[in-house]
Coordinates of C-alpha atoms and ligand atoms in Angstrom, one line a residue:
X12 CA 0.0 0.0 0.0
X13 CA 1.2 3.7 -1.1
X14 CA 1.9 5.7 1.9
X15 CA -1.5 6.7 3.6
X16 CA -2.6 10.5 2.9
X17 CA -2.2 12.7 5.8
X18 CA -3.7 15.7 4.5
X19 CA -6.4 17.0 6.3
X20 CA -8.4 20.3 7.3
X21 CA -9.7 22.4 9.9
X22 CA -12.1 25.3 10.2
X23 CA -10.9 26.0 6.4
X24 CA -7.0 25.6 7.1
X25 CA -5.6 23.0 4.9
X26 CA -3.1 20.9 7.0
X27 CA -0.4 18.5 5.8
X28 CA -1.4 16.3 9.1
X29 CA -3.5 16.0 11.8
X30 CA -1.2 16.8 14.4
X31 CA -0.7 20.2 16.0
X32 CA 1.1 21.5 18.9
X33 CA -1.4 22.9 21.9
X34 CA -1.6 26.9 22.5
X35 CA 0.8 27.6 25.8
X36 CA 2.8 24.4 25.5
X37 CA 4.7 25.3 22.5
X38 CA 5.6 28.9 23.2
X39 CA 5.8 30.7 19.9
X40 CA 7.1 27.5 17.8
X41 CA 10.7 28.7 17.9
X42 CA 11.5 27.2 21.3
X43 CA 10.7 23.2 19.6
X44 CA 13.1 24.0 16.6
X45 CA 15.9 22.1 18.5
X46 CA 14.0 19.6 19.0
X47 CA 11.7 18.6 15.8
X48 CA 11.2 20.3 11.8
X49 CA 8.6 22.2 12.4
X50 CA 7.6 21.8 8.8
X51 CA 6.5 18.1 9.9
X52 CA 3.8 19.3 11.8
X53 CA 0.2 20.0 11.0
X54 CA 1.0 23.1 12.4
X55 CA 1.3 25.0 15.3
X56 CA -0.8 27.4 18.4
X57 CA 1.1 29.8 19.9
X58 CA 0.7 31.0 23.6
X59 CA -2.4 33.0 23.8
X60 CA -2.1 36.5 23.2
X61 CA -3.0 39.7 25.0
X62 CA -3.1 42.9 24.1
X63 CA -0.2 44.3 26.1
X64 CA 3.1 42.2 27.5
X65 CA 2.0 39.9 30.3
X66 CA 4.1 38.6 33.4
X67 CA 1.3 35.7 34.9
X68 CA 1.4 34.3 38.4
X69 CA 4.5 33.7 40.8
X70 CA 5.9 30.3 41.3
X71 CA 4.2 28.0 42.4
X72 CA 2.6 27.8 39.7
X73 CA 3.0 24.3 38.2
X74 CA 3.0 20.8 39.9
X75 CA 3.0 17.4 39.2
X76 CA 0.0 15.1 39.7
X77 CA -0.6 11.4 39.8
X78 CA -1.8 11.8 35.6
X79 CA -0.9 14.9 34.3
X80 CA -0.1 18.6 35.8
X81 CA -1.6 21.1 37.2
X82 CA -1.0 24.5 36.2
X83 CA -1.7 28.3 37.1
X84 CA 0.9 30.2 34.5
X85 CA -1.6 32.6 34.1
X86 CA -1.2 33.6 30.6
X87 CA 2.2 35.2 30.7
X88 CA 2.5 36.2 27.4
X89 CA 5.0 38.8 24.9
X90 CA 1.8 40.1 24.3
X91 CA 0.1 41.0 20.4
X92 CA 2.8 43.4 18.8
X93 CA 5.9 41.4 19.6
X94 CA 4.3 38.2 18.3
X95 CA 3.6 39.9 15.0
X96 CA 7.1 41.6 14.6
X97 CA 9.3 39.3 16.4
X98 CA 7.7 36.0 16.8
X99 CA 6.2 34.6 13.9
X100 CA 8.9 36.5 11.7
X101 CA 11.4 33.9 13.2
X102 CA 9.3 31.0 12.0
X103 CA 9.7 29.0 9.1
X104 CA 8.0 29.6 6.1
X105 CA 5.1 27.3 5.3
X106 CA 3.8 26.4 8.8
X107 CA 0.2 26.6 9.6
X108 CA 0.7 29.1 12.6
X109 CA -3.1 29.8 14.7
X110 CA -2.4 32.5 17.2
X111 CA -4.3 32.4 20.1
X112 CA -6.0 35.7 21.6
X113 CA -7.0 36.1 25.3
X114 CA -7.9 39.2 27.0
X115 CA -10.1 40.3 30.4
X116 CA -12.9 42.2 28.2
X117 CA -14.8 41.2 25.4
X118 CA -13.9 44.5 23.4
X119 CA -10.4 43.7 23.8
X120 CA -10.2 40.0 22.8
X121 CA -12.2 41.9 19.6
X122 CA -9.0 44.3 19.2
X123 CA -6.5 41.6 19.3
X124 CA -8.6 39.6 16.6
X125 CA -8.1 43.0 14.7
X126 CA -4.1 43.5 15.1
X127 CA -4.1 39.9 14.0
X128 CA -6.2 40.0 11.1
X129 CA -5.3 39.4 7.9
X130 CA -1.5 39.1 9.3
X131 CA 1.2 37.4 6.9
X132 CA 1.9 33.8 8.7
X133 CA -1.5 34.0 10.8
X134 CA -3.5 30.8 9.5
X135 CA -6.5 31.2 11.8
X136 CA -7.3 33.0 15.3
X137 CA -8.1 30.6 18.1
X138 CA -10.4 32.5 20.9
X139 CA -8.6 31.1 24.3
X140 CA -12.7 31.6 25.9
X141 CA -11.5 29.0 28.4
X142 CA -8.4 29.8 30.7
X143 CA -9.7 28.1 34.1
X144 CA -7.2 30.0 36.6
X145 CA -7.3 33.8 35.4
X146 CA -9.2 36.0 37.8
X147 CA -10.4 38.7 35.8
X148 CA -12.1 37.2 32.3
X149 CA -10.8 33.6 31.4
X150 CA -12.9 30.9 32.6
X151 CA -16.2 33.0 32.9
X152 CA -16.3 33.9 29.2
X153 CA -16.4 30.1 28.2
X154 CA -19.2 29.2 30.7
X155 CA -22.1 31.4 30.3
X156 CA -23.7 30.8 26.9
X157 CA -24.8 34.6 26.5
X158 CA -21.8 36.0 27.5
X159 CA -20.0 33.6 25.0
X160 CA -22.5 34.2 22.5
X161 CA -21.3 38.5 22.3
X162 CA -17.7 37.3 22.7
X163 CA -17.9 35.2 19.5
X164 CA -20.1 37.6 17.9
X165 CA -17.4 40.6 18.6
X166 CA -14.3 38.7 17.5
X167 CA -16.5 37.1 14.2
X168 CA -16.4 41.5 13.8
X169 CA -13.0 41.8 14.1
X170 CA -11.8 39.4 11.5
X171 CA -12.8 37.7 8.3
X172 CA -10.7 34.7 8.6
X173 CA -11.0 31.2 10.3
X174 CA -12.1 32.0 13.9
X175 CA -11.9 29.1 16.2
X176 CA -13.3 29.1 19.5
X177 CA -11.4 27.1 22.5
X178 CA -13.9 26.0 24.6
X179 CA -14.6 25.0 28.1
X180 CA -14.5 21.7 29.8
X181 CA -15.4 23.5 33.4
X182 CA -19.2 23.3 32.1
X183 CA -22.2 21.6 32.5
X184 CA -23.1 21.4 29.1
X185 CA -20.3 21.4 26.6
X186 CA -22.4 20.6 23.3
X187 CA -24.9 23.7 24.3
X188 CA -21.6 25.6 24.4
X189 CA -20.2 24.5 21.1
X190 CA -24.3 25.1 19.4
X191 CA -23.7 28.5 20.7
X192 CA -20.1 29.0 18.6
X193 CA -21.9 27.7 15.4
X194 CA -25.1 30.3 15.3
X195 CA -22.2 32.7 15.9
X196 CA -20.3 32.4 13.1
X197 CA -17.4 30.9 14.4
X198 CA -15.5 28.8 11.4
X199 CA -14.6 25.6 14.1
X200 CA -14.1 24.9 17.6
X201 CA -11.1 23.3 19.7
X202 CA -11.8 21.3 22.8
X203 CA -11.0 21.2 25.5
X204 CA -8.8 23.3 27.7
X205 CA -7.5 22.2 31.1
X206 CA -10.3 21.1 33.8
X207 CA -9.9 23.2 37.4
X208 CA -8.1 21.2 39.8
X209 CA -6.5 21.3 43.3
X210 CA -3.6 19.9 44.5
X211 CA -2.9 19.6 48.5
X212 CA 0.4 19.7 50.0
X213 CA -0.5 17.8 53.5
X214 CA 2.2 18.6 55.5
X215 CA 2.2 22.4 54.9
X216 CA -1.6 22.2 54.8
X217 CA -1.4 24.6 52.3
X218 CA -2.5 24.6 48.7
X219 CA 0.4 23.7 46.0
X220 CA -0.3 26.0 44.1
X221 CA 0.0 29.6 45.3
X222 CA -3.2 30.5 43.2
X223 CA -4.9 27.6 45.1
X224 CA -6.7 26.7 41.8
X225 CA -4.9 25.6 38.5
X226 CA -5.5 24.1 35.4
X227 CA -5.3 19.8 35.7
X228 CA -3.9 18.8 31.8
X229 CA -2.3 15.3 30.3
X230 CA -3.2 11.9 30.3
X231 CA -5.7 12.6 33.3
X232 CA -8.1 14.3 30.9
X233 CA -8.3 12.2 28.1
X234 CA -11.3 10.6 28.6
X235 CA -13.2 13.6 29.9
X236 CA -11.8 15.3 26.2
X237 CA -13.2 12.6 24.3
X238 CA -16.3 12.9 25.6
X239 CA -16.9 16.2 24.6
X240 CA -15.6 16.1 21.5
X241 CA -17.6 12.8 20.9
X242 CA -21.0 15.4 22.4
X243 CA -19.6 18.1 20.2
X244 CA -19.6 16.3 17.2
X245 CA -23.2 15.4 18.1
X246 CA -24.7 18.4 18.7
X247 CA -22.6 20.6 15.6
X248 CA -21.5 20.4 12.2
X249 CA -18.4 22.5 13.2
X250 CA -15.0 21.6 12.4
X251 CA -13.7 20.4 15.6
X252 CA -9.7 20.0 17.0
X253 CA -9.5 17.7 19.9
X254 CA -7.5 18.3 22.6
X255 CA -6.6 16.6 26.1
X256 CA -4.4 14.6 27.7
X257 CA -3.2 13.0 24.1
X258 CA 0.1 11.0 25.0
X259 CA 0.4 8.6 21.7
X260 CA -1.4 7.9 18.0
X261 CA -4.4 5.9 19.2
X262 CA -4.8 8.6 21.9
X263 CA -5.3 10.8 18.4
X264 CA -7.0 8.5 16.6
X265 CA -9.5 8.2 19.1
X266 CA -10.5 11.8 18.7
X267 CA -10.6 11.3 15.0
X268 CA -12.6 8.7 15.5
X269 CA -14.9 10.5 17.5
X270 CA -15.4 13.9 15.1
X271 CA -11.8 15.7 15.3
X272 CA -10.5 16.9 12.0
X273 CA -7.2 17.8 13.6
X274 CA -5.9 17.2 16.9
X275 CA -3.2 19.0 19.3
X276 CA -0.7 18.0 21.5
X277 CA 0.0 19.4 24.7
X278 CA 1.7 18.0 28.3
X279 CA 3.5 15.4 26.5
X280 CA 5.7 17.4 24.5
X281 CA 7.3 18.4 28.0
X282 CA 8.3 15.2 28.9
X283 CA 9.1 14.0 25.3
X284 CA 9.3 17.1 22.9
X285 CA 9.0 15.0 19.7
X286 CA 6.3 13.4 20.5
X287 CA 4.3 15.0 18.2
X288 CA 6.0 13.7 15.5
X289 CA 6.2 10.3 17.0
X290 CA 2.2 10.5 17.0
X291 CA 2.0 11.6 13.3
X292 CA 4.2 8.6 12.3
X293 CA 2.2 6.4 14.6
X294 CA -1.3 7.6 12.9
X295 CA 0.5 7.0 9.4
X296 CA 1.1 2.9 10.7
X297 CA -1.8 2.8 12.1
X298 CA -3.7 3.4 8.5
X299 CA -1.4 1.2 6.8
X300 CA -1.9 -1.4 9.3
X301 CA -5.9 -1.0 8.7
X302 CA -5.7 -0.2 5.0
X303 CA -6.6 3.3 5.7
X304 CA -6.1 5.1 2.3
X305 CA -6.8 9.0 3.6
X306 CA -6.6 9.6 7.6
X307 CA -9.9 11.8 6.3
X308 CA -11.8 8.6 6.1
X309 CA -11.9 8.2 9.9
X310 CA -12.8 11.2 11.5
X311 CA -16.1 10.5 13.0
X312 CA -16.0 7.1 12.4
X313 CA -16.6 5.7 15.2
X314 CA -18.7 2.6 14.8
X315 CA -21.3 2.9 17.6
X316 CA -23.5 0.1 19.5
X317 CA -27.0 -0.5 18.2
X318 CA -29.6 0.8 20.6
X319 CA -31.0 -1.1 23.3
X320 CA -34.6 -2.5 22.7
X321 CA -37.0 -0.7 25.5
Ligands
LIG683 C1 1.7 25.0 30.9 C2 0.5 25.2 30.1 C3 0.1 26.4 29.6 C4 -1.0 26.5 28.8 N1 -1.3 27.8 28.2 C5 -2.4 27.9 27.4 C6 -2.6 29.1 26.7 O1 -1.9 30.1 26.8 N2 -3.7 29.2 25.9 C7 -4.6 28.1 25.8 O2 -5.6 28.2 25.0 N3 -4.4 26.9 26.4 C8 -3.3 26.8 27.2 N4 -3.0 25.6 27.8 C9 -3.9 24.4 27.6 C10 -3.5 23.5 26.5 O3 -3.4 24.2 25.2 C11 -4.4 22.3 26.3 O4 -5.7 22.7 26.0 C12 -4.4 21.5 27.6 O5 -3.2 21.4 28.3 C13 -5.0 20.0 27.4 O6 -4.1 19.3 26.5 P1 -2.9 18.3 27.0 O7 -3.6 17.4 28.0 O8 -2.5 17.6 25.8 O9 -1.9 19.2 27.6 C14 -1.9 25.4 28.6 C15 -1.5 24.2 29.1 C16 -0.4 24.0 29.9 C17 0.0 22.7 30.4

C-alpha cells in the first residue's frame, strides 16, 4: 500500500497532518526548533495573546499530579505586537501558525482579533474563551452561553478569517456551548482546555499552588476530552480540533474517530518534545496497518453500539 494521505483540514485551514502542537505548551514554535522540523507538523498554536506584554502568576505555579499537571501560569505572554514583529517572523515559512488571543474584556479580545487579522503567517485565530485560573475574564467567558454568544459575535467582527473558538470543559453542558459558537459564526471549535483542579500539600496544609486553583492537563483528561468532542460532534457540524491529555497515536486517533478533523498535542511534549511527531508517524502505521487510504476517512468514524430494545 502507497503511503497513507495525511492531508487533512480544519475550520478552512488546509493541514499537511493532523497533528498540532497545543496553544501555551509550545511557546511561539521557535522554542521546539531544537527539537523537531517544524515543517513536519500540522501546524502550530502559539501562547495566547493579550493585548499588552504579560508577566502571569509567581511560582508555584506548576506541579505534578498522579496523571498529568496542574497549572496556574496565568497567561504570561510577549503580548500582540511582539508576536507579530518578532515572533512569527522567526518562523519557518510554510507552517500553519493559529495565534491564540485572550484578554479580560470582550472588546479587547475583539482588538486583538483586529491587530491579527489578515497578518502574513497567521492561518487562523483561536479565541482562548476558556483559561480556568485567570481571575479577571478567562474561565467566565467560556461558561455562560450569553456572554460567549457577544464574545464570539465581537471577534467574528473583528476578522474575516478562520475563527476558532477554545472551549470550556469546566461546564455543565459542553455541546450547548459549542451550538452557541456555530449560530455565531465561528469557522470551528477546539476542545477542550484544562479542567480546574486542586492539588494539596499535606504537611504544609497549604494549597500547591500559590493560586490555590490551576488548570489539571495530560493523560488525566483524556477521557473527559473525548467525551466532549464525541457530544460536540453530536450536537454541531463544526469543524472540531480535539485536545486533552493526548500521549500517543491511538490517543489521536480516538478523537478522529470520535469527530476531530485535527488534533493538538500538549503535556507530553514536555516530557518527550518529539512526540508529536512520533504520534503523526504512529497515525500514518496505524492506516497502513488498517488499510486506511486518507486519515480523512476516519474522522467521525466511530462505529457505535446499536440501541437497546425498550
Ligand atoms: C503549561 C500550560 C500552559 C497553557 N497555556 C495555554 C494558553 O496560553 N492558551 C490556551 O488556550 N491553552 C493553554 N493551555 C492548555 C493547552 O493548550 C491544552 O488545552 C491542555 O493542556 C490540554 O491538553 P494536554 O492534556 O495535551 O496538555 C496550557 C496548558 C499548559 C499545560
Amino acid at each position: 500500500m502507497e503511503s497513507p494521505d495525511l492531508k487533512t483540514e480544519f475550520a478552512g485551514v488546509s493541514l499537511a497532518n493532523p497533528v498540532l502542537l497545543a496553544s501555551g505548551t509550545c511557546g511561539y514554535g521557535s522554542e521546539f526548533e531544537p527539537f523537531l522540523d517544524l515543517r513536519e507538523l500540522g501546524g502550530l498554536v502559539a501562547k495566547s495573546l493579550t493585548l499588552e506584554p504579560r508577566f502571569g502568576n509567581k511560582p508555584t505555579r506548576i506541579t505534578e499530579t498522579p496523571a498529568g499537571m496542574l497549572n496556574a501560569i496565568s497567561l504570561e505572554n510577549v503580548g500582540v505586537e511582539a508576536f507579530l514583529n518578532e515572533k512569527l517572523p522567526a518562523l519557518p515559512d510554510g507552517i500553519a501558525v493559529i495565534a491564540s488571543a485572550f484578554e479580560t474584556e470582550i472588546d479587547r479580545y475583539a482588538e486583538v482579533c483586529r491587530r491579527l487579522d489578515g497578518a502574513k503567517g497567521v492561518a487562523a485565530i483561536e479565541i482562548n474563551a476558556s483559561c480556568p485560573h485567570v481571575k479577571a475574564g478567562g474561565i467566565e467567558f467560556g461558561q455562560d452561553p450569553k456572554v460567549l454568544a457577544s464574545l464570539v459575535r465581537s471577534c467574528r467582527g473583528a476578522t474575516r478569517g478562520p475563527l476558532i473558538i477554545k472551549l470550556s470543559p469546566n461546564v455543565t453542558s459542553i455541546a450547548e456551548m459549542a451550538r452557541v459558537c456555530e449560530a455565531e459564526g465561528a469557522d470551528g471549535v477546539a476542545l477542550i482546555n484544562a479542567v480546574q483542579g486542586l492539588m494539596v500539600d499535606v504537611r504544609s496544609r497549604k494549597p500547591v499552588l500559590r493560586n490555590i486553583l490551576g488548570g489539571l492537563s495530560g493523560p488525566a483528561i483524556l477521557p473527559i476530552a473525548l467525551r466532549m468532542v464525541y457530544q460536540v460532534s453530536q450536537a454541531v457540524g463544526l469543524p472540531i480540533c480535539g485536545i486533552g491529555g493526548i500521549s500517543s497515536a491511538e490517543d489521536a486517533i480516538a478523537f478522529i474517530l470520535c469527530g476531530a478533523s485535527a488534533v493538538q498535542v500538549g503535556t507530553i511534549s514536555y516530557t518527550n518534545p518529539g512526540a508529536a511527531l512520533e504520534i503523526r508517524d504512529g497515525i500514518s502505521a496505524y492506516c497502513q496497518e488498517q488499510g486506511v487510504a486518507a486519515v480523512r476517512e476516519l474522522i467521525g468514524a466511530l462505529e457505535l453500539p446499536p440501541p437497546a430494545r425498550p
